[in-house]
Protein backbone atom coordinates (compact mmCIF):
# COMPACT_ATOMS: atom_id res chain seq x y z
CA UNK A 1 36.35 -9.16 3.71
CA UNK A 2 36.04 -8.97 7.49
CA UNK A 3 35.85 -12.32 9.22
CA UNK A 4 32.49 -13.19 10.81
CA UNK A 5 32.17 -12.25 14.46
CA UNK A 6 31.43 -15.84 15.45
CA UNK A 7 34.62 -17.30 13.91
CA UNK A 8 37.03 -18.60 16.49
CA UNK A 9 39.80 -15.96 16.83
CA UNK A 10 42.57 -18.56 16.52
CA UNK A 11 41.14 -20.50 13.59
CA UNK A 12 42.59 -18.37 10.77
CA UNK A 13 46.18 -19.65 10.69
CA UNK A 14 47.86 -23.02 10.26
CA UNK A 15 50.06 -22.04 13.21
CA UNK A 16 47.29 -20.85 15.50
CA UNK A 17 47.65 -21.19 19.23
CA UNK A 18 46.19 -24.50 20.33
CA UNK A 19 42.73 -24.31 21.86
CA UNK A 20 41.97 -26.52 24.87
CA UNK A 21 41.26 -30.17 24.06
CA UNK A 22 37.80 -29.90 25.62
CA UNK A 23 36.99 -27.03 23.28
CA UNK A 24 38.23 -29.01 20.28
CA UNK A 25 35.86 -31.83 21.26
CA UNK A 26 32.99 -29.40 21.78
CA UNK A 27 33.49 -27.73 18.41
CA UNK A 28 33.71 -31.09 16.65
CA UNK A 29 30.49 -32.28 18.28
CA UNK A 30 28.79 -29.06 17.25
CA UNK A 31 29.95 -28.71 13.66
CA UNK A 32 31.20 -32.08 12.37
CA UNK A 33 28.81 -34.81 11.25
CA UNK A 34 28.11 -37.49 13.85
CA UNK A 35 28.86 -40.27 11.37
CA UNK A 36 32.50 -39.08 11.19
CA UNK A 37 34.05 -41.35 13.79
CA UNK A 38 37.18 -40.96 15.92
CA UNK A 39 39.79 -43.42 17.07
CA UNK A 40 39.39 -44.16 20.81
CA UNK A 41 36.04 -42.35 20.80
CA UNK A 42 35.61 -42.65 24.58
CA UNK A 43 38.82 -40.69 25.08
CA UNK A 44 39.89 -39.39 21.66
CA UNK A 45 43.42 -38.35 20.86
CA UNK A 46 44.28 -34.81 19.86
CA UNK A 47 47.28 -34.97 17.55
CA UNK A 48 49.10 -31.70 16.87
CA UNK A 49 52.21 -32.78 14.97
CA UNK A 50 54.02 -35.84 13.63
CA UNK A 51 57.41 -36.86 12.28
CA UNK A 52 58.56 -40.14 10.81
CA UNK A 53 56.78 -42.99 12.59
CA UNK A 54 55.79 -40.86 15.59
CA UNK A 55 52.79 -38.66 16.40
CA UNK A 56 52.54 -36.11 19.22
CA UNK A 57 49.52 -35.02 21.21
CA UNK A 58 48.79 -31.58 22.64
CA UNK A 59 50.81 -32.43 25.76
CA UNK A 60 53.89 -33.28 23.70
CA UNK A 61 53.64 -37.02 24.38
CA UNK A 62 55.19 -39.19 21.68
CA UNK A 63 53.11 -42.04 20.27
CA UNK A 64 54.44 -44.82 18.04
CA UNK A 65 52.25 -44.92 14.94
CA UNK A 66 51.34 -48.42 13.74
CA UNK A 67 48.11 -47.23 12.09
CA UNK A 68 48.99 -44.84 9.27
CA UNK A 69 49.46 -46.50 5.90
CA UNK A 70 48.91 -43.06 4.32
CA UNK A 71 52.07 -41.33 5.56
CA UNK A 72 53.97 -44.04 3.76
CA UNK A 73 57.52 -42.65 3.86
CA UNK A 74 57.06 -41.09 7.30
CA UNK A 75 55.01 -38.19 8.57
CA UNK A 76 56.08 -34.78 7.25
CA UNK A 77 59.06 -36.10 5.31
CA UNK A 78 61.10 -32.96 4.52
CA UNK A 79 61.73 -33.85 0.87
CA UNK A 80 58.03 -34.47 0.23
CA UNK A 81 56.99 -31.32 2.10
CA UNK A 82 59.50 -29.14 0.23
CA UNK A 83 58.47 -30.48 -3.17
CA UNK A 84 54.89 -29.46 -2.53
CA UNK A 85 55.85 -26.07 -1.13
CA UNK A 86 58.16 -25.26 -4.03
CA UNK A 87 55.67 -26.19 -6.73
CA UNK A 88 52.79 -24.46 -4.97
CA UNK A 89 54.79 -21.25 -5.00
CA UNK A 90 55.14 -21.44 -8.80
CA UNK A 91 51.93 -22.88 -10.27
CA UNK A 92 48.96 -25.09 -9.52
CA UNK A 93 46.35 -25.62 -12.22
CA UNK A 94 44.37 -28.41 -13.85
CA UNK A 95 45.59 -30.99 -16.34
CA UNK A 96 43.99 -29.37 -19.39
CA UNK A 97 47.22 -27.41 -19.66
CA UNK A 98 50.45 -29.13 -20.59
CA UNK A 99 52.83 -29.51 -17.68
CA UNK A 100 56.01 -31.55 -17.30
CA UNK A 101 55.18 -32.77 -13.80
CA UNK A 102 52.20 -34.75 -15.05
CA UNK A 103 53.85 -36.50 -18.00
CA UNK A 104 57.15 -37.19 -16.24
CA UNK A 105 55.39 -38.65 -13.20
CA UNK A 106 53.08 -40.73 -15.41
CA UNK A 107 56.12 -42.14 -17.22
CA UNK A 108 57.90 -42.87 -13.94
CA UNK A 109 54.86 -44.52 -12.40
CA UNK A 110 54.12 -46.69 -15.44
CA UNK A 111 57.68 -48.08 -15.38
CA UNK A 112 56.89 -49.82 -12.06
CA UNK A 113 54.10 -51.88 -13.69
CA UNK A 114 54.12 -54.83 -16.09
CA UNK A 115 54.41 -53.67 -19.71
CA UNK A 116 50.74 -54.09 -20.68
CA UNK A 117 49.63 -51.67 -17.94
CA UNK A 118 50.70 -48.52 -19.73
CA UNK A 119 48.03 -45.80 -19.39
CA UNK A 120 47.37 -43.65 -16.30
CA UNK A 121 44.43 -41.50 -15.20
CA UNK A 122 44.91 -39.19 -12.20
CA UNK A 123 42.32 -38.53 -9.49
CA UNK A 124 42.26 -37.39 -5.85
CA UNK A 125 41.39 -40.42 -3.74
CA UNK A 126 41.13 -44.18 -3.68
CA UNK A 127 37.35 -43.91 -3.83
CA UNK A 128 37.58 -41.84 -7.01
CA UNK A 129 40.07 -44.31 -8.46
CA UNK A 130 37.84 -47.32 -7.82
CA UNK A 131 34.75 -45.51 -9.11
CA UNK A 132 36.62 -44.66 -12.32
CA UNK A 133 37.81 -48.27 -12.61
CA UNK A 134 34.18 -49.45 -12.51
CA UNK A 135 33.27 -46.96 -15.23
CA UNK A 136 36.11 -48.26 -17.39
CA UNK A 137 35.07 -51.88 -16.86
CA UNK A 138 31.48 -51.09 -17.84
CA UNK A 139 32.62 -49.20 -20.94
CA UNK A 140 34.82 -52.09 -22.03
CA UNK A 141 32.52 -55.06 -21.25
CA UNK A 142 29.08 -53.39 -21.48
CA UNK A 143 28.22 -55.19 -18.23
CA UNK A 144 27.38 -53.79 -14.80
CA UNK A 145 27.74 -57.12 -12.99
CA UNK A 146 30.51 -56.95 -10.36
CA UNK A 147 32.10 -59.83 -8.49
CA UNK A 148 33.52 -58.76 -5.15
CA UNK A 149 34.78 -60.51 -2.01
CA UNK A 150 33.03 -60.79 1.33
CA UNK A 151 34.29 -58.25 3.89
CA UNK A 152 35.63 -56.10 1.04
CA UNK A 153 35.80 -52.31 1.23
CA UNK A 154 36.58 -50.24 -1.87
CA UNK A 155 35.43 -46.72 -1.03
CA UNK A 156 32.74 -44.42 0.29
CA UNK A 157 30.94 -43.23 -2.86
CA UNK A 158 27.62 -44.85 -3.82
CA UNK A 159 29.03 -47.05 -6.60
CA UNK A 160 31.60 -48.51 -4.20
CA UNK A 161 29.36 -48.85 -1.17
CA UNK A 162 27.26 -51.14 -3.37
CA UNK A 163 30.24 -53.50 -3.90
CA UNK A 164 31.64 -53.24 -0.37
CA UNK A 165 30.06 -55.89 1.90
CA UNK A 166 32.19 -54.51 4.75
CA UNK A 167 29.84 -51.50 4.63
CA UNK A 168 26.49 -52.46 3.13
CA UNK A 169 26.03 -55.56 5.30
CA UNK A 170 26.07 -53.29 8.35
CA UNK A 171 23.31 -50.97 7.10
CA UNK A 172 20.48 -51.33 9.60
CA UNK A 173 17.81 -50.15 7.17
CA UNK A 174 18.71 -52.47 4.28
CA UNK A 175 21.38 -55.12 4.39
CA UNK A 176 20.43 -56.78 1.10
CA UNK A 177 23.13 -57.22 -1.49
CA UNK A 178 22.45 -55.15 -4.63
CA UNK A 179 21.30 -57.31 -7.56
CA UNK A 180 24.34 -56.56 -9.70
CA UNK A 181 26.81 -57.33 -6.91
CA UNK A 182 27.95 -60.93 -6.53
CA UNK A 183 29.90 -61.88 -3.42
CA UNK A 184 32.55 -64.58 -3.44
CA UNK A 185 34.05 -65.92 -0.22
CA UNK A 186 37.29 -64.24 0.78
CA UNK A 187 40.14 -66.76 0.37
CA UNK A 188 41.00 -66.81 4.08
CA UNK A 189 42.54 -70.21 4.72
CA UNK A 190 42.57 -69.65 8.50
CA UNK A 191 38.97 -68.68 9.24
CA UNK A 192 37.18 -68.63 5.88
CA UNK A 193 34.76 -70.98 4.12
CA UNK A 194 37.53 -73.45 3.25
CA UNK A 195 40.17 -73.87 5.96
CA UNK A 196 43.64 -75.32 5.76
CA UNK A 197 42.88 -77.82 8.53
CA UNK A 198 39.93 -79.23 6.55
CA UNK A 199 41.65 -79.48 3.17
CA UNK A 200 45.12 -80.87 3.86
CA UNK A 201 47.32 -81.03 0.79
CA UNK A 202 44.83 -79.26 -1.49
CA UNK A 203 45.44 -76.04 -3.39
CA UNK A 204 43.00 -73.78 -1.59
CA UNK A 205 43.62 -71.07 -4.16
CA UNK A 206 42.00 -73.29 -6.75
CA UNK A 207 39.24 -74.34 -4.33
CA UNK A 208 38.29 -70.75 -3.50
CA UNK A 209 38.50 -69.72 -7.16
CA UNK A 210 35.83 -72.29 -8.03
CA UNK A 211 33.27 -70.12 -6.21
CA UNK A 212 34.09 -67.26 -8.58
CA UNK A 213 33.78 -69.64 -11.54
CA UNK A 214 30.32 -70.67 -10.30
CA UNK A 215 29.23 -67.02 -10.16
CA UNK A 216 30.38 -66.59 -13.77
CA UNK A 217 28.49 -69.73 -14.81
CA UNK A 218 25.28 -68.57 -13.11
CA UNK A 219 25.55 -65.21 -14.86
CA UNK A 220 25.98 -67.01 -18.19
CA UNK A 221 22.81 -69.04 -17.54
CA UNK A 222 20.99 -65.70 -17.22
CA UNK A 223 22.49 -64.42 -20.45
CA UNK A 224 24.86 -62.13 -18.57
CA UNK A 225 28.58 -61.83 -18.00
CA UNK A 226 30.75 -60.25 -15.31
CA UNK A 227 31.80 -56.68 -15.95
CA UNK A 228 34.66 -57.13 -13.53
CA UNK A 229 36.11 -58.91 -10.57
CA UNK A 230 37.53 -56.45 -8.03
CA UNK A 231 39.65 -57.29 -5.01
CA UNK A 232 42.42 -55.81 -2.93
CA UNK A 233 45.60 -57.69 -3.71
CA UNK A 234 45.82 -58.32 0.05
CA UNK A 235 42.55 -57.84 1.89
CA UNK A 236 42.89 -55.30 4.68
CA UNK A 237 39.45 -54.78 6.23
CA UNK A 238 38.79 -58.51 6.19
CA UNK A 239 41.59 -59.02 8.69
CA UNK A 240 44.95 -58.72 6.87
CA UNK A 241 44.30 -61.65 4.55
CA UNK A 242 47.05 -63.10 2.36
CA UNK A 243 45.50 -65.17 -0.42
CA UNK A 244 46.72 -68.63 -1.42
CA UNK A 245 49.40 -68.11 -4.04
CA UNK A 246 47.38 -69.49 -6.96
CA UNK A 247 44.08 -67.77 -6.14
CA UNK A 248 44.27 -64.64 -8.26
CA UNK A 249 45.73 -66.54 -11.20
CA UNK A 250 42.78 -68.96 -11.23
CA UNK A 251 40.22 -66.22 -10.63
CA UNK A 252 41.58 -63.96 -13.34
CA UNK A 253 41.44 -66.86 -15.80
CA UNK A 254 37.81 -67.66 -14.91
CA UNK A 255 36.68 -64.03 -15.10
CA UNK A 256 38.43 -63.32 -18.40
CA UNK A 257 37.05 -66.53 -19.92
CA UNK A 258 33.58 -65.25 -19.00
CA UNK A 259 34.23 -61.88 -20.66
CA UNK A 260 35.03 -59.77 -17.61
CA UNK A 261 37.95 -57.59 -16.51
CA UNK A 262 40.10 -57.95 -13.40
CA UNK A 263 40.68 -54.96 -11.11
CA UNK A 264 43.41 -54.96 -8.47
CA UNK A 265 42.74 -52.49 -5.65
CA UNK A 266 46.19 -51.43 -4.42
CA UNK A 267 44.96 -48.30 -2.63
CA UNK A 268 46.12 -49.54 0.77
CA UNK A 269 48.78 -52.11 -0.06
CA UNK A 270 50.77 -50.61 -2.94
CA UNK A 271 53.98 -48.60 -3.31
CA UNK A 272 56.33 -51.20 -1.87
CA UNK A 273 54.59 -52.03 1.40
CA UNK A 274 55.06 -55.72 0.64
CA UNK A 275 58.82 -55.18 0.42
CA UNK A 276 59.61 -57.45 -2.51
CA UNK A 277 57.68 -55.55 -5.18
CA UNK A 278 56.10 -52.18 -5.90
CA UNK A 279 52.66 -53.76 -6.11
CA UNK A 280 51.13 -56.49 -3.98
CA UNK A 281 49.60 -58.36 -6.94
CA UNK A 282 53.19 -59.03 -8.10
CA UNK A 283 53.80 -61.23 -5.07
CA UNK A 284 51.59 -63.92 -6.65
CA UNK A 285 53.81 -64.39 -9.71
CA UNK A 286 54.62 -62.78 -13.05
CA UNK A 287 51.55 -64.30 -14.70
CA UNK A 288 49.13 -62.45 -12.39
CA UNK A 289 48.51 -59.16 -14.19
CA UNK A 290 45.26 -57.22 -13.69
CA UNK A 291 43.51 -55.27 -16.45
CA UNK A 292 43.08 -52.25 -14.17
CA UNK A 293 44.98 -51.22 -11.02
CA UNK A 294 43.83 -48.54 -8.59
CA UNK A 295 46.27 -46.73 -6.32
CA UNK A 296 46.06 -43.95 -3.73
CA UNK A 297 46.66 -43.34 0.01
CA UNK A 298 50.49 -43.74 0.22
CA UNK A 299 50.92 -42.19 -3.22
CA UNK A 300 51.05 -38.64 -1.79
CA UNK A 301 52.17 -39.40 1.79
CA UNK A 302 49.07 -37.66 3.10
CA UNK A 303 48.45 -35.36 0.14
CA UNK A 304 45.23 -36.28 -1.74
CA UNK A 305 46.38 -37.88 -4.97
CA UNK A 306 45.45 -41.22 -6.56
CA UNK A 307 45.41 -42.90 -9.95
CA UNK A 308 44.07 -45.64 -12.19
CA UNK A 309 46.51 -47.58 -14.36
CA UNK A 310 45.17 -49.72 -17.19
CA UNK A 311 45.84 -51.17 -20.63
CA UNK A 312 45.66 -49.36 -23.94
CA UNK A 313 42.64 -51.49 -24.91
CA UNK A 314 40.62 -50.57 -21.84
CA UNK A 315 41.60 -46.92 -22.14
CA UNK A 316 40.47 -46.96 -25.80
CA UNK A 317 37.08 -48.40 -24.86
CA UNK A 318 36.66 -45.70 -22.25
CA UNK A 319 37.54 -43.00 -24.78
CA UNK A 320 35.10 -44.61 -27.20
CA UNK A 321 32.15 -43.70 -24.99
CA UNK A 322 32.45 -40.16 -26.29
CA UNK A 323 32.30 -38.76 -22.76
CA UNK A 324 35.31 -36.66 -21.84
CA UNK A 325 36.98 -37.52 -18.57
CA UNK A 326 38.04 -34.48 -16.58
CA UNK A 327 39.07 -34.19 -12.95
CA UNK A 328 39.63 -30.67 -11.62
CA UNK A 329 42.48 -31.60 -9.31
CA UNK A 330 43.62 -34.94 -10.69
CA UNK A 331 47.16 -34.68 -12.04
CA UNK A 332 47.74 -31.08 -11.01
CA UNK A 333 51.40 -29.94 -10.84
CA UNK A 334 51.54 -29.85 -7.03
CA UNK A 335 50.09 -33.34 -6.60
CA UNK A 336 52.42 -34.79 -9.24
CA UNK A 337 55.43 -33.09 -7.66
CA UNK A 338 54.56 -34.53 -4.26
CA UNK A 339 53.84 -38.01 -5.67
CA UNK A 340 57.18 -38.01 -7.48
CA UNK A 341 58.94 -36.95 -4.27
CA UNK A 342 57.39 -39.93 -2.49
CA UNK A 343 58.90 -42.22 -5.10
CA UNK A 344 62.24 -40.43 -4.64
CA UNK A 345 62.20 -41.28 -0.95
CA UNK A 346 61.14 -44.90 -1.49
CA UNK A 347 64.05 -45.36 -3.88
CA UNK A 348 66.71 -43.19 -2.24
CA UNK A 349 66.10 -44.49 1.28
CA UNK A 350 65.59 -48.08 0.04
CA UNK A 351 62.27 -48.31 1.87
CA UNK A 352 61.10 -51.37 -0.01
CA UNK A 353 64.15 -53.31 1.15
CA UNK A 354 63.60 -51.84 4.61
CA UNK A 355 59.94 -52.97 4.60
CA UNK A 356 60.95 -56.48 3.68
CA UNK A 357 63.68 -56.72 6.32
CA UNK A 358 61.83 -55.05 9.21
CA UNK A 359 58.56 -56.73 8.30
CA UNK A 360 60.23 -60.14 8.39
CA UNK A 361 61.87 -59.24 11.73
CA UNK A 362 58.55 -58.14 13.23
CA UNK A 363 56.74 -61.20 11.94
CA UNK A 364 59.33 -63.48 13.57
CA UNK A 365 58.82 -61.63 16.84
CA UNK A 366 55.06 -62.10 16.62
CA UNK A 367 55.51 -65.79 15.79
CA UNK A 368 57.56 -66.18 18.97
CA UNK A 369 54.58 -64.78 20.89
CA UNK A 370 52.39 -67.38 19.21
CA UNK A 371 54.60 -70.11 20.70
CA UNK A 372 54.15 -68.57 24.13
CA UNK A 373 50.51 -67.42 24.18
CA UNK A 374 47.61 -69.73 23.28
CA UNK A 375 45.47 -66.68 22.58
CA UNK A 376 47.45 -66.04 19.37
CA UNK A 377 45.77 -68.18 16.76
CA UNK A 378 47.51 -66.98 13.62
CA UNK A 379 50.23 -64.61 12.50
CA UNK A 380 50.08 -63.62 8.84
CA UNK A 381 51.34 -61.00 6.46
CA UNK A 382 54.06 -59.86 4.12
CA UNK A 383 56.38 -56.88 4.42
CA UNK A 384 54.81 -54.23 6.60
CA UNK A 385 51.30 -55.61 6.18
CA UNK A 386 50.76 -57.94 9.13
CA UNK A 387 47.88 -59.33 11.15
CA UNK A 388 47.62 -61.21 14.43
CA UNK A 389 44.41 -63.21 14.93
CA UNK A 390 43.37 -63.55 18.59
CA UNK A 391 41.30 -66.60 19.55
CA UNK A 392 39.64 -68.13 22.60
CA UNK A 393 40.49 -71.62 21.41
CA UNK A 394 43.06 -72.63 18.80
CA UNK A 395 41.13 -75.75 17.80
CA UNK A 396 37.79 -74.05 17.13
CA UNK A 397 39.46 -70.74 16.18
CA UNK A 398 36.68 -68.87 17.98
CA UNK A 399 37.54 -65.16 17.71
CA UNK A 400 38.47 -63.27 20.89
CA UNK A 401 37.14 -59.79 20.16
CA UNK A 402 37.28 -58.45 23.72
CA UNK A 403 40.94 -59.41 24.03
CA UNK A 404 41.80 -57.49 20.86
CA UNK A 405 40.01 -54.40 22.17
CA UNK A 406 41.84 -54.72 25.50
CA UNK A 407 45.16 -54.83 23.64
CA UNK A 408 44.33 -51.61 21.80
CA UNK A 409 43.38 -49.86 25.03
CA UNK A 410 46.54 -50.99 26.80
CA UNK A 411 48.69 -50.08 23.82
CA UNK A 412 47.23 -46.60 23.83
CA UNK A 413 48.21 -46.34 27.53
CA UNK A 414 51.72 -47.42 26.50
CA UNK A 415 51.68 -44.78 23.73
CA UNK A 416 51.49 -47.22 20.83
CA UNK A 417 48.70 -46.73 18.30
CA UNK A 418 47.29 -49.92 16.77
CA UNK A 419 44.01 -50.97 15.14
CA UNK A 420 41.93 -54.13 14.94
CA UNK A 421 39.80 -55.34 12.06
CA UNK A 422 38.25 -58.37 10.41
CA UNK A 423 34.63 -59.58 10.50
CA UNK A 424 34.93 -60.19 14.25
CA UNK A 425 37.23 -57.24 14.95
CA UNK A 426 39.67 -59.63 16.60
CA UNK A 427 42.65 -59.22 14.27
CA UNK A 428 45.39 -56.82 15.37
CA UNK A 429 46.25 -54.86 12.25
CA UNK A 430 49.76 -53.55 11.62
CA UNK A 431 50.24 -50.97 8.83
CA UNK A 432 52.77 -48.38 10.00
CA UNK A 433 54.77 -45.89 7.93
CA UNK A 434 57.61 -47.73 6.22
CA UNK A 435 60.25 -45.99 8.34
CA UNK A 436 59.16 -48.11 11.33
CA UNK A 437 62.38 -49.81 12.49
CA UNK A 438 63.62 -52.86 14.38
CA UNK A 439 63.77 -50.97 17.67
CA UNK A 440 60.11 -50.05 17.18
CA UNK A 441 59.37 -53.71 16.39
CA UNK A 442 61.03 -54.83 19.63
CA UNK A 443 58.97 -52.33 21.57
CA UNK A 444 55.74 -53.51 19.95
CA UNK A 445 56.47 -57.21 20.50
CA UNK A 446 57.62 -56.75 24.11
CA UNK A 447 54.60 -54.64 24.98
CA UNK A 448 52.25 -57.14 23.35
CA UNK A 449 53.93 -59.95 25.28
CA UNK A 450 53.20 -58.13 28.55
CA UNK A 451 49.60 -57.36 27.65
CA UNK A 452 48.83 -60.90 26.51
CA UNK A 453 50.29 -62.18 29.80
CA UNK A 454 48.00 -59.77 31.65
CA UNK A 455 45.03 -61.23 29.79
CA UNK A 456 46.14 -64.78 30.63
CA UNK A 457 46.25 -63.90 34.33
CA UNK A 458 42.80 -62.28 34.24
CA UNK A 459 40.79 -65.46 34.82
CA UNK A 460 37.54 -63.49 34.67
CA UNK A 461 38.36 -61.95 31.29
CA UNK A 462 35.39 -62.78 29.07
CA UNK A 463 34.20 -61.66 25.66
């Protein structure tokens, strides 16, 4: 078939000659939905290639990537790329045919989980994984009531938008919480409902968990029960929140006592980012085991593959609905080959150990900045999941949003890519590929030191 006359002449090959940046912007504005946002929208970046922890724009400038938690083992890792290329040249089909890649990867993946989590379902994205997890919880408990955390984000499909306060509270036309969604306060001991400074010596994990217990009790008074409690094992969009160590243990006990299931969303924080374990929920102790775990993003290092891991009991309830589960691309041979290659790299290059060591090194560097700059209110995180909370006043902990945005702008000028997040968008959010190294950490800390000093000297700098 002849190509249409109006198709751009260089748009038919992956290796096409680069069109001018202005034309790229023009074509995006013309043909891509306006709700699809860009980083640095006032002056967006055009990225043409990447390798390891670095990205390169159309002018060949190298940028240090502290944003991408998807390219987990480094952009364009040769082993991961080759595994996909090799399998694609042989076969790619759906999982209704037997194929070794699917069963061998499922076996390998399951071995990283506690024993009771033994059944895997393969999908394409974190949103699909979380949507499927909700379906499983409803099938098992016969309840549609969902307990979620404030500031939570679990995906972009309708079922997940309804349990993601990070999104639905910003809808201008209707910011009401859906009736079947019940929001518990995020266990943020620095800026949340219950703060460390107000509850000295108390177990804030237990204190925050009481709010979930109250939701369960109110549901019981109405003759209802929770279908599930869902939470990221470390909350990312809420501002890189690390829960009190006992929180999930208490919450899981309350929810299960009320008849619900517990879902751990590991889409952003799994696959060894925490350094000490494959999965972030494991950092809270061996007795914290979810009923369902959702994974994605880093699983394919940029290739769209994700999964749900659950117990035999939950899987049996889901099968008992009589509705076949089929996903056209979930578990295809190419995706499974790529996902297995990602695990190869994590293990062979000891990236979990690397994440723990470099993450600890970076955190110490950020803590030194906290001693020097009053604007740094809190440094928190584990492994290569770190957050730096900027404040106007350490006593009141008033967020300093404008300062965070200034840091991002200056970092971009210094060719370092970083994000901010949290309910006030004042938390600098670090989530680089795991190959980020100590030299990179020094560069980030030194640059941040200079920028924070600039802000200190700008007496007219206001939010």
